[in-house]
C-alpha positions as semicolon CSV with decimal commas, in nm:
position;residue;x (nm);y (nm);z (nm)
1;X;-0,975;1,762;-0,438
2;X;-0,751;1,751;-0,745
3;X;-0,388;1,674;-0,668
4;X;-0,181;1,989;-0,716
5;X;0,067;1,926;-0,431
6;X;0,373;1,947;-0,658
7;X;0,229;2,179;-0,924
8;X;0,430;2,491;-0,830
9;X;0,811;2,506;-0,863
10;X;0,994;2,449;-0,534
11;X;1,333;2,593;-0,449
12;X;1,398;2,298;-0,217
13;X;1,249;1,949;-0,233
14;X;1,199;1,793;0,109
15;X;1,116;1,429;0,180
16;X;0,758;1,328;0,106
17;X;0,525;1,318;0,407
18;X;0,157;1,231;0,440
19;X;0,057;1,575;0,565
20;X;-0,271;1,765;0,536
21;X;-0,207;1,871;0,176
22;X;-0,145;1,510;0,070
23;X;-0,439;1,379;0,272
24;X;-0,673;1,631;0,109
25;X;-0,572;1,527;-0,244
26;X;-0,489;1,162;-0,176
27;X;-0,772;0,987;-0,364
28;X;-0,691;1,179;-0,682
29;X;-0,315;1,144;-0,625
30;X;-0,309;0,768;-0,591
31;X;-0,565;0,707;-0,868
32;X;-0,354;0,907;-1,116
33;X;-0,019;0,772;-0,995
34;X;-0,063;0,398;-0,930
35;X;-0,158;0,181;-1,229
36;X;-0,420;-0,075;-1,133
37;X;-0,515;0,089;-0,804
38;X;-0,886;0,090;-0,882
39;X;-0,869;-0,285;-0,951
40;X;-0,644;-0,385;-0,661
41;X;-0,846;-0,221;-0,382
42;X;-1,186;-0,388;-0,444
43;X;-1,022;-0,724;-0,516
44;X;-0,826;-0,694;-0,192
45;X;-1,156;-0,662;-0,011
46;X;-1,295;-0,962;-0,195
47;X;-0,993;-1,182;-0,115
48;X;-0,980;-1,075;0,249
49;X;-1,351;-1,142;0,300
50;X;-1,303;-1,500;0,178
51;X;-1,073;-1,561;0,476
52;X;-1,288;-1,385;0,734
53;X;-1,371;-1,576;1,051
54;X;-1,620;-1,488;1,321
55;X;-1,438;-1,341;1,620
56;X;-1,122;-1,267;1,418
57;X;-0,977;-0,939;1,289
58;X;-0,876;-0,797;0,952
59;X;-0,582;-0,557;0,976
60;X;-0,541;-0,274;0,725
61;X;-0,184;-0,155;0,786
62;X;-0,116;0,184;0,632
63;X;-0,487;0,244;0,582
64;X;-0,458;0,607;0,460
65;X;-0,818;0,725;0,404
66;X;-0,965;0,379;0,458
67;X;-1,030;0,267;0,099
68;X;-0,905;-0,087;0,164
69;X;-1,095;-0,114;0,493
70;X;-1,415;-0,008;0,320
71;X;-1,352;-0,256;0,038
72;X;-1,329;-0,535;0,297
73;X;-1,638;-0,413;0,479
74;X;-1,843;-0,410;0,159
75;X;-1,764;-0,779;0,103
76;X;-1,772;-0,891;0,466
77;X;-2,064;-1,121;0,541
78;X;-1,905;-1,295;0,839
79;X;-2,060;-1,177;1,168
80;X;-1,844;-1,053;1,454
81;X;-1,538;-0,998;1,234
82;X;-1,387;-0,653;1,282
83;X;-1,136;-0,437;1,095
84;X;-0,837;-0,264;1,256
85;X;-0,725;0,026;1,035
86;X;-0,379;0,160;1,121
87;X;-0,189;0,465;0,998
88;X;0,079;0,686;1,151
89;X;-0,046;1,003;0,977
90;X;-0,283;1,210;1,190
91;X;-0,420;1,404;0,887
92;X;-0,494;1,079;0,705
93;X;-0,678;0,926;1,001
94;X;-0,866;1,248;1,072
95;X;-1,006;1,246;0,719
96;X;-1,069;0,869;0,731
97;X;-1,278;0,911;1,045
98;X;-1,465;1,201;0,887
99;X;-1,542;0,987;0,581
100;X;-1,617;0,655;0,750
101;X;-1,652;0,726;1,122
102;X;-2,002;0,579;1,128
103;X;-1,868;0,232;1,047
104;X;-1,870;0,063;1,387
105;X;-1,685;-0,248;1,265
106;X;-1,374;-0,043;1,187
107;X;-1,134;0,059;1,465
108;X;-0,910;0,350;1,360
109;X;-0,565;0,341;1,521
110;X;-0,292;0,603;1,489
111;X;0,035;0,415;1,523
112;X;0,344;0,298;1,342
113;X;0,262;-0,033;1,172
114;X;0,583;-0,176;1,322
115;X;0,443;-0,125;1,673
116;X;0,090;-0,263;1,633
117;X;0,027;-0,606;1,789
118;X;-0,114;-0,851;1,533
119;X;-0,347;-1,089;1,711
120;X;-0,616;-1,332;1,598
121;X;-0,587;-1,207;1,240
122;X;-0,775;-1,370;0,954
123;X;-0,637;-1,117;0,704
124;X;-0,358;-0,860;0,705
125;X;-0,356;-0,605;0,422
126;X;-0,072;-0,374;0,327
127;X;-0,158;-0,186;0,011
128;X;0,139;0,036;-0,084
129;X;0,270;0,042;0,274
130;X;0,571;-0,189;0,305
131;X;0,767;0,022;0,055
132;X;0,768;0,305;0,314
133;X;0,898;0,081;0,597
134;X;1,278;0,087;0,644
135;X;1,429;-0,210;0,464
136;X;1,583;-0,358;0,779
137;X;1,241;-0,359;0,950
138;X;1,046;-0,533;0,672
139;X;1,131;-0,893;0,759
140;X;1,068;-0,848;1,136
141;X;0,731;-0,691;1,053
142;X;0,635;-0,982;0,827
143;X;0,740;-1,230;1,094
144;X;0,516;-1,060;1,350
145;X;0,229;-1,069;1,102
146;X;0,283;-1,440;1,036
147;X;0,287;-1,512;1,411
148;X;-0,046;-1,334;1,458
149;X;-0,215;-1,479;1,150
150;X;-0,464;-1,766;1,160
151;X;-0,349;-2,089;0,988
152;X;-0,620;-2,020;0,727
153;X;-0,545;-1,648;0,708
154;X;-0,406;-1,438;0,425
155;X;-0,156;-1,156;0,383
156;X;-0,189;-0,919;0,087
157;X;0,095;-0,683;0,001
158;X;0,078;-0,438;-0,289
159;X;0,396;-0,254;-0,385
160;X;0,595;-0,065;-0,640
161;X;0,882;-0,290;-0,753
162;X;1,217;-0,248;-0,923
163;X;1,402;-0,476;-1,165
164;X;1,757;-0,610;-1,169
165;X;1,777;-0,577;-1,547
166;X;1,864;-0,217;-1,641
167;X;1,669;-0,225;-1,967
168;X;1,357;-0,358;-1,796
169;X;1,385;-0,102;-1,516
170;X;1,429;0,184;-1,760
171;X;1,144;0,068;-1,984
172;X;0,883;0,035;-1,710
173;X;1,007;0,346;-1,530
174;X;0,957;0,557;-1,840
175;X;0,621;0,392;-1,910
176;X;0,509;0,478;-1,557
177;X;0,609;0,840;-1,616
178;X;0,407;0,835;-1,939
179;X;0,111;0,697;-1,741
180;X;0,126;0,991;-1,501
181;X;0,164;1,242;-1,783
182;X;-0,138;1,086;-1,955
183;X;-0,331;1,140;-1,631
184;X;-0,264;1,513;-1,640
185;X;0,055;1,559;-1,439
186;X;0,313;1,800;-1,580
187;X;0,679;1,712;-1,622
188;X;0,753;1,944;-1,328
189;X;0,502;1,767;-1,102
190;X;0,643;1,426;-1,192
191;X;1,002;1,537;-1,134
192;X;0,936;1,712;-0,802
193;X;0,733;1,426;-0,659
194;X;0,997;1,175;-0,768
195;X;1,265;1,378;-0,587
196;X;1,050;1,398;-0,273
197;X;0,993;1,021;-0,272
198;X;1,348;0,919;-0,360
199;X;1,461;0,851;-0,002
200;X;1,116;0,764;0,135
201;X;0,968;0,504;-0,099
202;X;1,227;0,227;-0,144
203;X;1,105;-0,050;-0,378
204;X;1,230;-0,411;-0,379
205;X;1,257;-0,663;-0,660
206;X;0,982;-0,922;-0,692
207;X;1,239;-1,191;-0,606
208;X;1,330;-1,005;-0,286
209;X;0,968;-0,989;-0,181
210;X;0,912;-1,359;-0,245
211;X;1,228;-1,458;-0,054
212;X;1,128;-1,235;0,239
213;X;0,780;-1,384;0,258
214;X;0,929;-1,731;0,278
215;X;1,190;-1,624;0,533
216;X;0,903;-1,490;0,745
217;X;0,736;-1,832;0,739
218;X;0,484;-1,805;0,456
219;X;0,467;-2,129;0,258
220;X;0,255;-2,006;-0,032
221;X;0,336;-1,685;-0,218
222;X;0,168;-1,578;-0,541
223;X;0,169;-1,265;-0,757
224;X;-0,201;-1,215;-0,823
225;X;-0,182;-0,873;-0,991
226;X;0,081;-0,687;-1,192
227;X;0,068;-0,367;-1,395
228;X;0,391;-0,207;-1,517
229;X;0,613;-0,172;-1,208
230;X;0,333;-0,228;-0,955
231;X;0,260;-0,571;-0,810
232;X;0,029;-0,729;-0,554
233;X;0,118;-1,049;-0,367
234;X;-0,093;-1,292;-0,169
235;X;0,085;-1,498;0,097
236;X;-0,049;-1,777;0,315
237;X;0,086;-2,023;0,566
């Protein structure tokens, strides 16, 4: 379904939620809104599969419709390695199960990512998820992930980022708006969605992410993908 969630004028803009209307249009929404999405997802699966271990688990935290989980599954050659796909949105998981419910190696879990035990993990993937977690809960979540991650495991985090330099922030912010306009969104759609996300999606600086990874106990942190104001990190022990 084409994303028309914010097409009509709204008298009041409420906070963005992953409801049925968003779930129905989500593939089109994220493809047209997030630069590099169609590169990041398959490469996430490729990287995660390299760390797979028989008997271990890959966690897809904030799985939405399961694109990342499926990307892992397509690359996964290791036997007896399962995927735990977690999301707190019932409409998202309902559609994910309808799309991929025949995949027996994926366990679909409706829960807050902050509450899910991370155990025997060879890979933990958070594509565009941490930015929706309250700032004060981000470090505790990363620490729990590190505690449940194999010594040879990997954490991948993809996020929208902000910049300390005002010129740089303004330049990439306006370029991102131009990207969405080039993908068919109207000025009204861009403005209304931005207002809905303002208090929900809270980006960090790249430096803040890197410092938080290290504070959580990750010894190796690398930016492996960047496009405009969207970045993907890989972190290992």
